[in-house]
PDB file of C-alpha atoms in Angstrom:
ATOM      1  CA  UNK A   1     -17.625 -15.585  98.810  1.00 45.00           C
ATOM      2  CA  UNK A   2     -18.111 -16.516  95.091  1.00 49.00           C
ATOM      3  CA  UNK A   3     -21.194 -16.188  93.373  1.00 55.00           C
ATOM      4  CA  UNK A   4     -22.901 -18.575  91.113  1.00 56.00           C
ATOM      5  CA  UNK A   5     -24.000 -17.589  87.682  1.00 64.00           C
ATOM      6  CA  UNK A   6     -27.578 -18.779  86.592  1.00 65.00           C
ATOM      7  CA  UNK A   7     -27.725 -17.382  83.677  1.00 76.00           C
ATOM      8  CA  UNK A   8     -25.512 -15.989  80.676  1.00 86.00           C
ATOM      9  CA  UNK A   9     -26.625 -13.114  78.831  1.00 89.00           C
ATOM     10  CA  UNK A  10     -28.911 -13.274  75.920  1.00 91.00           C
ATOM     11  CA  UNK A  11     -27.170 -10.357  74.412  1.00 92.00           C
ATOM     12  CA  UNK A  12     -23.903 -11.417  74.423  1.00 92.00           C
ATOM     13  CA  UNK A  13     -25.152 -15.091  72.677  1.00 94.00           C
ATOM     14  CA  UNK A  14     -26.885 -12.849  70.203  1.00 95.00           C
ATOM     15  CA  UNK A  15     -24.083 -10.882  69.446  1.00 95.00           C
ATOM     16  CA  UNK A  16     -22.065 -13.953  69.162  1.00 96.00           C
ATOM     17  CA  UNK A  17     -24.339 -15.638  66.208  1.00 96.00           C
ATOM     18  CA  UNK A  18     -23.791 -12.761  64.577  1.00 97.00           C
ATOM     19  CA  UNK A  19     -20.251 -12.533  64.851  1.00 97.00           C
ATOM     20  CA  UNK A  20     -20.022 -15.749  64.097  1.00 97.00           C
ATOM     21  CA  UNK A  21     -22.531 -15.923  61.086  1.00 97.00           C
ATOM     22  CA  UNK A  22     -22.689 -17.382  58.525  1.00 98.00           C
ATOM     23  CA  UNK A  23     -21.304 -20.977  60.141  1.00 98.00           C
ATOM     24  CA  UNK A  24     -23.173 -20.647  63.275  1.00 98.00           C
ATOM     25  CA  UNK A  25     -26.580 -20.199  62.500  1.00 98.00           C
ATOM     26  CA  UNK A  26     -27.959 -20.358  66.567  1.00 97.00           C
ATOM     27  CA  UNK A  27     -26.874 -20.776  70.057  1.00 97.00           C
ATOM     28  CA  UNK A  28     -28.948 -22.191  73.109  1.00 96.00           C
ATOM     29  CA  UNK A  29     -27.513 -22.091  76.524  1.00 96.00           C
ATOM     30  CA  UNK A  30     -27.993 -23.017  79.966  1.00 94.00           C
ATOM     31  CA  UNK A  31     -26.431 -22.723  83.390  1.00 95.00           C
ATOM     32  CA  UNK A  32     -26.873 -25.697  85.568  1.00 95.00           C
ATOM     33  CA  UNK A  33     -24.982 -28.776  87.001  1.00 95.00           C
ATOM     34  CA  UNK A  34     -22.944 -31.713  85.214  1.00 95.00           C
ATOM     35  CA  UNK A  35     -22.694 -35.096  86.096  1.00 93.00           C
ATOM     36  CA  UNK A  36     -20.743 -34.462  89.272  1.00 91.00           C
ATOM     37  CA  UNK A  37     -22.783 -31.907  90.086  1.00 93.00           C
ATOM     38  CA  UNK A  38     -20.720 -29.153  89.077  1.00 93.00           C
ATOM     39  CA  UNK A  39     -21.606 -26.149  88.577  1.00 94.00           C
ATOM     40  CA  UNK A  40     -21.826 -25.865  84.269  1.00 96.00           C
ATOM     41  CA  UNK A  41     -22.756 -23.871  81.358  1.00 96.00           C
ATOM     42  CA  UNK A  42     -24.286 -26.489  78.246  1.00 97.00           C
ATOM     43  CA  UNK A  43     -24.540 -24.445  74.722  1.00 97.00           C
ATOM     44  CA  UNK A  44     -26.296 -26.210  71.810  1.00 98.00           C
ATOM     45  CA  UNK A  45     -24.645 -24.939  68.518  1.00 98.00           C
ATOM     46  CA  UNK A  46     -26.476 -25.033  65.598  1.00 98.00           C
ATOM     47  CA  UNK A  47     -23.861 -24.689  62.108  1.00 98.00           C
ATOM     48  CA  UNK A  48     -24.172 -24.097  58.427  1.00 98.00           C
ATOM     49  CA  UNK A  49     -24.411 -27.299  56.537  1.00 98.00           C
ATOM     50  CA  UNK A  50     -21.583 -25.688  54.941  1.00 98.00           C
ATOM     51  CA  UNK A  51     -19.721 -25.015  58.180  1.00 98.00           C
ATOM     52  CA  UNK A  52     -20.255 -29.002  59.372  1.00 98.00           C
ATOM     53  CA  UNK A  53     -18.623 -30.292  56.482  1.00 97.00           C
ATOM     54  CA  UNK A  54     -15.222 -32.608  57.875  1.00 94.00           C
ATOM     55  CA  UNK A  55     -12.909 -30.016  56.556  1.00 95.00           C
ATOM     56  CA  UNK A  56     -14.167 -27.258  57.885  1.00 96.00           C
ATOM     57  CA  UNK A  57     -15.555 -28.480  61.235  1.00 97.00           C
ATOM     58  CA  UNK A  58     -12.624 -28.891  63.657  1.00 96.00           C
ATOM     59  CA  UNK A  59     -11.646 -25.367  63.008  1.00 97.00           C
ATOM     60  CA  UNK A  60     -15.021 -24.407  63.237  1.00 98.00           C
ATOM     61  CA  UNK A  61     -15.854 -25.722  66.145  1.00 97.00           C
ATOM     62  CA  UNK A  62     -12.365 -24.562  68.019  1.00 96.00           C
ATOM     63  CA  UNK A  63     -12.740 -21.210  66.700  1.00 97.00           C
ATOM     64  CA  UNK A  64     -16.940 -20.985  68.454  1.00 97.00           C
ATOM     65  CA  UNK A  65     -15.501 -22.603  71.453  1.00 96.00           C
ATOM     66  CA  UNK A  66     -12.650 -20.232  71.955  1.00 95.00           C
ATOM     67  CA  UNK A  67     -14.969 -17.348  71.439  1.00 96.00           C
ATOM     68  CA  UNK A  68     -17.464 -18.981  74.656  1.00 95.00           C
ATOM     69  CA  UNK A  69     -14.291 -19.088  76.447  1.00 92.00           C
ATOM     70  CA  UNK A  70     -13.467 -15.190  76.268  1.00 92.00           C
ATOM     71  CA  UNK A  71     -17.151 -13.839  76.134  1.00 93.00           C
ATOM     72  CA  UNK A  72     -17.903 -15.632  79.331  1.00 92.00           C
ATOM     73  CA  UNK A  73     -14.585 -15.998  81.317  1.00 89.00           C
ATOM     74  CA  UNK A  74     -14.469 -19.599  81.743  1.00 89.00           C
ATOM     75  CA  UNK A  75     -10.682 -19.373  81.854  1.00 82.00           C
ATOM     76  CA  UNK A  76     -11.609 -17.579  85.271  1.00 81.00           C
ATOM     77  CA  UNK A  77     -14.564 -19.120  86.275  1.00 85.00           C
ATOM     78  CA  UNK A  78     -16.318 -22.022  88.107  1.00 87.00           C
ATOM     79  CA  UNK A  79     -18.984 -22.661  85.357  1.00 92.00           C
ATOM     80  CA  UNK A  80     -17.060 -25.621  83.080  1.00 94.00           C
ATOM     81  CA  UNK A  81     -18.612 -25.304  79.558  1.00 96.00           C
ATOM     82  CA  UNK A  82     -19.653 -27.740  77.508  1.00 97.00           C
ATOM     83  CA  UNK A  83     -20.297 -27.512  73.852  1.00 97.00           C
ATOM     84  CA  UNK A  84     -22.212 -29.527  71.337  1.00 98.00           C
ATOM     85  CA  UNK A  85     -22.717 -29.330  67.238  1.00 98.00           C
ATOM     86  CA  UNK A  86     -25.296 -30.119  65.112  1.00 98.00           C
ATOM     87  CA  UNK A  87     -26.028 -29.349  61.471  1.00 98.00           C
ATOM     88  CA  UNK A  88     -29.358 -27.665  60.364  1.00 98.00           C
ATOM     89  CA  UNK A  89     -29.718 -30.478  58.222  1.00 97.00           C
ATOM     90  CA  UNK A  90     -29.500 -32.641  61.231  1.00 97.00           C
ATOM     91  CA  UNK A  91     -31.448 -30.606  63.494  1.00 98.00           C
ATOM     92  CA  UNK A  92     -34.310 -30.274  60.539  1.00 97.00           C
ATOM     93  CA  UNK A  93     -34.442 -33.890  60.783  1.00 96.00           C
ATOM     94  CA  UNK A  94     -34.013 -34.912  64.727  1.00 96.00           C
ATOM     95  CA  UNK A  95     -36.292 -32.036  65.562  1.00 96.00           C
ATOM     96  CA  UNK A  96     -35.095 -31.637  69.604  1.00 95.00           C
ATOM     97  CA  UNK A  97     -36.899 -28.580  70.924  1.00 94.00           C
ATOM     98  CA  UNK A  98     -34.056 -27.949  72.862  1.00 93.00           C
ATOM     99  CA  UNK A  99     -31.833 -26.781  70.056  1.00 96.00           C
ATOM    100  CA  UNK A 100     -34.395 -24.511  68.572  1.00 94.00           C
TER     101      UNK A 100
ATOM    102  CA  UNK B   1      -0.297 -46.074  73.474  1.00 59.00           C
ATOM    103  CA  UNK B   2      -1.770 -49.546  72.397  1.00 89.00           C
ATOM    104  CA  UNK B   3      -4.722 -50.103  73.694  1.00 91.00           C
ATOM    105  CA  UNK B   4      -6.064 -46.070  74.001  1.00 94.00           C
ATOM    106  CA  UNK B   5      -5.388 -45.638  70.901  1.00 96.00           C
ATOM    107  CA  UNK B   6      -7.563 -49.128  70.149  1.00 97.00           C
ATOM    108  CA  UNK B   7     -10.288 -47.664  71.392  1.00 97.00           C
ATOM    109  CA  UNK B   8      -9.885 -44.427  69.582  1.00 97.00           C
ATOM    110  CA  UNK B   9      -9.637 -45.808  66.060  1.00 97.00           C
ATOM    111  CA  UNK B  10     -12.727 -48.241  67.533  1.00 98.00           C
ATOM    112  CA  UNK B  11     -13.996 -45.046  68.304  1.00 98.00           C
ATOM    113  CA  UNK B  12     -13.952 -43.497  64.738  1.00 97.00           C
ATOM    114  CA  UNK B  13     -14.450 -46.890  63.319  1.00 97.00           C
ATOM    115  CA  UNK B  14     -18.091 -46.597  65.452  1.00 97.00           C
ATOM    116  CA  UNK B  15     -18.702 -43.206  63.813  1.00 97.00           C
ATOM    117  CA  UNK B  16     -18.679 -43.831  60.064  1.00 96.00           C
ATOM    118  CA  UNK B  17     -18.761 -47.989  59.509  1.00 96.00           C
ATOM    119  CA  UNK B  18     -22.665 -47.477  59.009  1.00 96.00           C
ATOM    120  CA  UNK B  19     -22.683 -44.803  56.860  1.00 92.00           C
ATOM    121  CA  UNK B  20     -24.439 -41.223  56.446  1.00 89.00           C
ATOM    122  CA  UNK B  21     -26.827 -42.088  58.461  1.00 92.00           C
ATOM    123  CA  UNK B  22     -25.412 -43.543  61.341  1.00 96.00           C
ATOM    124  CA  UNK B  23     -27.578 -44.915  64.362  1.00 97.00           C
ATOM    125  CA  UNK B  24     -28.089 -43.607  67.827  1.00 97.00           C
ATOM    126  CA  UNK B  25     -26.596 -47.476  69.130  1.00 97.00           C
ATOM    127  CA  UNK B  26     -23.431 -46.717  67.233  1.00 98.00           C
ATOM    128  CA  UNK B  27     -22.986 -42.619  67.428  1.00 98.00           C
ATOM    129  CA  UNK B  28     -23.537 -43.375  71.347  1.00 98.00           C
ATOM    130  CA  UNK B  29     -20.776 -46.191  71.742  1.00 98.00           C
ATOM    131  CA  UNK B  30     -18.635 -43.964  69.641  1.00 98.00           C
ATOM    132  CA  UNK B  31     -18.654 -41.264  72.076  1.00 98.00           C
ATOM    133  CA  UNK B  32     -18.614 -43.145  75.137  1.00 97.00           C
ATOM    134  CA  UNK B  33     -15.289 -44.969  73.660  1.00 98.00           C
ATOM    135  CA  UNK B  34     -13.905 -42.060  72.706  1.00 98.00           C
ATOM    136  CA  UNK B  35     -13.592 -40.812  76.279  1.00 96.00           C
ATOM    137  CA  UNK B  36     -12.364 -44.260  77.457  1.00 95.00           C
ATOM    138  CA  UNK B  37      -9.717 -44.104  75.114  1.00 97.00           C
ATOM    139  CA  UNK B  38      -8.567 -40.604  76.890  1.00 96.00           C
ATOM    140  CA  UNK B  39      -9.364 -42.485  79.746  1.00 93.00           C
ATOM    141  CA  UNK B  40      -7.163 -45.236  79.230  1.00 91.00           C
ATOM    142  CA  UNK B  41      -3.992 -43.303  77.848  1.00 92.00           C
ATOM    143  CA  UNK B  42      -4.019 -41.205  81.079  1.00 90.00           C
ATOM    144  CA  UNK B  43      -4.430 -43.918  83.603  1.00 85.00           C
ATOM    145  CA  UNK B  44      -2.092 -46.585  82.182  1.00 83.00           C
ATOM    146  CA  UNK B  45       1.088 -43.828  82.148  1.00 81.00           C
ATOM    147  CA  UNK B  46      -0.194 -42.743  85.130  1.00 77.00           C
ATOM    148  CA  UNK B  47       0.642 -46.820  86.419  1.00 75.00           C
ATOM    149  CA  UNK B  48       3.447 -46.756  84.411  1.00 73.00           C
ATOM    150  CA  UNK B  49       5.236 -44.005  86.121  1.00 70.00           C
ATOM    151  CA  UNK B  50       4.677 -45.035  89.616  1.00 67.00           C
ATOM    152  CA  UNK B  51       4.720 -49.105  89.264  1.00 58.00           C
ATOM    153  CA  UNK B  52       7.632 -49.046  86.879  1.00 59.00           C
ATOM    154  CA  UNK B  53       5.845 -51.268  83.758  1.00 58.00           C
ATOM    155  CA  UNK B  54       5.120 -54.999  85.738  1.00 63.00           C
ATOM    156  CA  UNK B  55       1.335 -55.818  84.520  1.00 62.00           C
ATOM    157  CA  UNK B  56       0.295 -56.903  87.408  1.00 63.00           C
ATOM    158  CA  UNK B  57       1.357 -53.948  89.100  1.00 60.00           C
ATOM    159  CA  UNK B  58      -0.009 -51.898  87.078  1.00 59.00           C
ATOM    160  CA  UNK B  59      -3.207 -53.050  86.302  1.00 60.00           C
ATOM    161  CA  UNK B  60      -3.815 -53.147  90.365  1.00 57.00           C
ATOM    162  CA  UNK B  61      -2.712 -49.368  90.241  1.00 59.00           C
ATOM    163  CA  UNK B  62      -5.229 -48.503  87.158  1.00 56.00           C
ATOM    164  CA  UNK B  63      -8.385 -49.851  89.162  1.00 57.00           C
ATOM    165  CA  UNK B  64      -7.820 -48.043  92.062  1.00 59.00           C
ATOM    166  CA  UNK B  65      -8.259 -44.671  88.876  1.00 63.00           C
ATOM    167  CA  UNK B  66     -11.825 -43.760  89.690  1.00 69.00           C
ATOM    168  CA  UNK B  67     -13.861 -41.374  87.466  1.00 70.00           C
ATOM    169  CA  UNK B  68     -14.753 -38.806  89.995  1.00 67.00           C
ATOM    170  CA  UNK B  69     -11.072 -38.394  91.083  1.00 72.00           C
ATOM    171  CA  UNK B  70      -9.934 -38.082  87.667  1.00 72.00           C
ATOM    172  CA  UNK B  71     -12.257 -35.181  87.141  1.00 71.00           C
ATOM    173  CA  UNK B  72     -12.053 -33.510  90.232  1.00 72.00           C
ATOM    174  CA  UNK B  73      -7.921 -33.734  89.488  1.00 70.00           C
ATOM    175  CA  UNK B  74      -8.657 -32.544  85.495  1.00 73.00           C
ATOM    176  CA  UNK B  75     -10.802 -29.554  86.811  1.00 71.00           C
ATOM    177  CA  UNK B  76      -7.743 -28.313  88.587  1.00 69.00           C
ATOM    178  CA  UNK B  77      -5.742 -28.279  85.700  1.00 68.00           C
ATOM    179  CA  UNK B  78      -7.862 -26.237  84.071  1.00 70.00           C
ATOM    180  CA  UNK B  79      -6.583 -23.531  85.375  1.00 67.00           C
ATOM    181  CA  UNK B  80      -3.822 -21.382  84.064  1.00 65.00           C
ATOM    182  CA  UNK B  81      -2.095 -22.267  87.829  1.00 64.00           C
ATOM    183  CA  UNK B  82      -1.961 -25.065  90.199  1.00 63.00           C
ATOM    184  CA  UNK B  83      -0.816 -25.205  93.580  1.00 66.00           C
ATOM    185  CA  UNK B  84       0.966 -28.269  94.573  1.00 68.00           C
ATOM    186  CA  UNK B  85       1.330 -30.227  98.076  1.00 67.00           C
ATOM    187  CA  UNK B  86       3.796 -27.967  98.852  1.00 71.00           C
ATOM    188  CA  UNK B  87       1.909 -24.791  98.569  1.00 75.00           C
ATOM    189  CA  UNK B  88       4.172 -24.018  95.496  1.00 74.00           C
ATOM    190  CA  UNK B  89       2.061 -21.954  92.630  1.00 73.00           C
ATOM    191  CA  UNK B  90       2.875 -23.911  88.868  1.00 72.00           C
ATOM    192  CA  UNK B  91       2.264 -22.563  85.684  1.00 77.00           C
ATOM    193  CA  UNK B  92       0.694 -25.449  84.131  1.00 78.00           C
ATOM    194  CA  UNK B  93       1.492 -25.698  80.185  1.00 83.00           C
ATOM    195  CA  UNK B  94      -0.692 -25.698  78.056  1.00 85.00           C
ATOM    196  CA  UNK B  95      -0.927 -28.945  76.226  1.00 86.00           C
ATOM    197  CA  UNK B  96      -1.753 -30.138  80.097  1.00 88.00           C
ATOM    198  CA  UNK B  97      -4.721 -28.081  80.771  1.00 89.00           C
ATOM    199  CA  UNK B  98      -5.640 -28.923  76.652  1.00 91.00           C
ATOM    200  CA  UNK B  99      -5.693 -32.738  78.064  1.00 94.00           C
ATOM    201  CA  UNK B 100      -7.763 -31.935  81.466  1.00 92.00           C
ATOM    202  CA  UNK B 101      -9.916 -29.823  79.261  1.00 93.00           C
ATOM    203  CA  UNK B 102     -10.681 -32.650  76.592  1.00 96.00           C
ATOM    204  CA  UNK B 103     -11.285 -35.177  79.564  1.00 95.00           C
ATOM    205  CA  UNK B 104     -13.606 -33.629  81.660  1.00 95.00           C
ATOM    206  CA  UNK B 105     -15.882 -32.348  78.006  1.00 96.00           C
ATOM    207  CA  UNK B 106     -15.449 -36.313  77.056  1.00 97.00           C
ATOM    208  CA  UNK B 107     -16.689 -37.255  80.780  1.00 95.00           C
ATOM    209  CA  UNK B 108     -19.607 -35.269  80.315  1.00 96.00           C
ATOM    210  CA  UNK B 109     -20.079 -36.335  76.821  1.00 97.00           C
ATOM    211  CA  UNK B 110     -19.560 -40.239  77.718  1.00 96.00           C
ATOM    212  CA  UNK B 111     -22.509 -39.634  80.568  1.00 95.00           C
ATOM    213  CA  UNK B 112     -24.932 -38.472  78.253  1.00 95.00           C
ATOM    214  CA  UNK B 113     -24.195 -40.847  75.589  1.00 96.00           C
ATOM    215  CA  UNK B 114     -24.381 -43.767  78.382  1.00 95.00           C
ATOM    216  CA  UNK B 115     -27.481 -42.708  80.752  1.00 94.00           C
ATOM    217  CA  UNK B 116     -29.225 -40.144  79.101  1.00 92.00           C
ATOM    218  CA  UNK B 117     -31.763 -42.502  76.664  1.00 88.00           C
ATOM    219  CA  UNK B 118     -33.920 -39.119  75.727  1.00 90.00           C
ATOM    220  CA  UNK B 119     -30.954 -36.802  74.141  1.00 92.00           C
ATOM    221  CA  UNK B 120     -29.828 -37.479  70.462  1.00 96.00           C
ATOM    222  CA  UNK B 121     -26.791 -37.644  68.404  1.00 97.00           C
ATOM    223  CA  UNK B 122     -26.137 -36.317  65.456  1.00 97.00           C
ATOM    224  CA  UNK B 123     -23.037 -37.189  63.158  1.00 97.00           C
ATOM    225  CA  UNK B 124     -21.353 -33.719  63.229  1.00 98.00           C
ATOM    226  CA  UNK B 125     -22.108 -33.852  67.300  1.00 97.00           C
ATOM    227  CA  UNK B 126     -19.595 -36.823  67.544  1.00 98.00           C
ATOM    228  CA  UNK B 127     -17.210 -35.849  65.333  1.00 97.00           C
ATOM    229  CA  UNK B 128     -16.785 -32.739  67.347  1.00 98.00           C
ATOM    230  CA  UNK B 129     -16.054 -35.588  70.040  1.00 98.00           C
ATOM    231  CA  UNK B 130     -13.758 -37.923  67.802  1.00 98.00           C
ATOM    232  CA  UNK B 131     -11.817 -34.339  67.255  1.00 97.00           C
ATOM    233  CA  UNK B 132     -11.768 -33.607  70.902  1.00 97.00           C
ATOM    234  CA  UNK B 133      -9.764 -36.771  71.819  1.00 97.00           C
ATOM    235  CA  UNK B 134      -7.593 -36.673  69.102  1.00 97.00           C
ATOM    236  CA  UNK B 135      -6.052 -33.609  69.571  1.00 96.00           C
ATOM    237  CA  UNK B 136      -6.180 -34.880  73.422  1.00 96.00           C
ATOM    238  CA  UNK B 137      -3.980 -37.559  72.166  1.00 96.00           C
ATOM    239  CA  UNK B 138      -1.547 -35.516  70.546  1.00 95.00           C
ATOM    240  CA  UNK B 139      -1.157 -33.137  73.471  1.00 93.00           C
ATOM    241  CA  UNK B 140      -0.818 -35.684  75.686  1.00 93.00           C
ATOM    242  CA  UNK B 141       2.138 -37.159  73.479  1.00 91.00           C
ATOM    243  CA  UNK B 142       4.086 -34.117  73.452  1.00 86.00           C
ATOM    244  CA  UNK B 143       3.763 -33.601  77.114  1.00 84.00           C
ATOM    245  CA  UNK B 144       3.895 -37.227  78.993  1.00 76.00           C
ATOM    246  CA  UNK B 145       7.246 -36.391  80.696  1.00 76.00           C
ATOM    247  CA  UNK B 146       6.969 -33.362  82.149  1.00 71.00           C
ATOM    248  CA  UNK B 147       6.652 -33.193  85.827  1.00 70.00           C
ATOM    249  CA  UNK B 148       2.932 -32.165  85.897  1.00 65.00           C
ATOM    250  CA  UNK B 149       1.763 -34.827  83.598  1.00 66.00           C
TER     251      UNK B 149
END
């Protein structure tokens, strides 16, 4: 029988800002269900100004993803993740709770 | 690739044609095209291969694609492995499982963008997207014949 995950450690996102610092500056997550009602893990990313620019954002982004992928097993796991970016700049100005 | 890749310079084109500070209207459409360009690409070779090229054929073959199927098939190559009809175990390669992995984060991406009014966009959001099916593209190109695809 498999069991669900409904949560993913707080100390492992922790660690991960601050292995990731300076170009990810905080990470929110949450386990629950996608569209199709599969079972999912969302992370809100928030990155450096620096870290969003064009250049540098594709390999930022790949490298944070990659780093979800082998702190949480999703290679192995039922939980898809699903990433998303956002400046500070951006999030100073949109102001979502959620990515606070 | 004609009209996926359309959509995916449409896509881009969405992004950036208002500037630095783009709306929600257009950051939304961008992301929601973005994953019907992926969408596209896959399901017209998809025709292609088993109708043999006649329009008509093959646009009878593309409706009959539906969204859930395509994600339920993308999920399973996720995985490092698949098991096919036969029972036989595949490795499956890994510009493959890049291409299920774009599509089902686009899916997801193009059902927020589409139903969820509440949630914002931000520029550096979609060009995480934009990135996401380009390098979908490219895998995609350098994998179209093999047997899994």
């Amino acid at each position: 029988m498999s069991m669900v995950v409904t949560q993913l450690s707080e100390e492992k996102l922790r660690q991960l800002e601050a292995d990731l610092a300076p170009d990810v500056v905080r990470i929110r997550a949450r386990v629950g269900e996608d569209w199709s009602e599969h079972p999912a893990a969302f992370f809100k990313v928030i990155l450096s100004d620096a870290a969003s620019q064009p250049a540098q954002l594709k390999d930022v982004a790949l490298a944070v993803e990659d780093r979800l992928d082998e702190e949480f097993g999703f290679d192995w796991s039922e939980l898809i993740p699903y990433v998303r970016f956002r400046s500070e700049s951006e999030q100073a100005n949109l102001k979502e709770e959620a990515w606070d | 690739m004609g009209l996926a890749q359309d959509f995916l310079t449409q896509a881009n084109h969405l992004a950036t044609h208002e500037g630095a500070n783009p709306s929600q209207a257009a950051l939304r459409r961008s992301v929601s095209t973005s994953y019907y360009a992926l969408f596209h690409l896959l399901v017209h070779d998809a025709a292609l291969r088993w109708q043999g090229g006649s329009l008509a054929a093959t646009t009878g073959l593309e409706r009959a694609f539906s969204h859930g199927s395509m994600k339920n098939g993308s999920v399973q190559f996720n995985n490092m492995h698949w098991e096919d009809w036969h029972g036989v175990i595949q490795a499956v390669p890994d510009e493959i499982r890049n291409v299920a992995k774009a599509f089902t984060k686009l899916q997801q991406q193009r059902h927020i963008a589409d139903y969820d009014n509440y949630l914002l966009w931000s520029s550096t959001d979609v060009r995480t997207v934009l990135t996401t099916a380009a390098s979908a593209f490219a895998n995609w190109e350098g994998i179209r014949e093999h047997p899994l695809a």
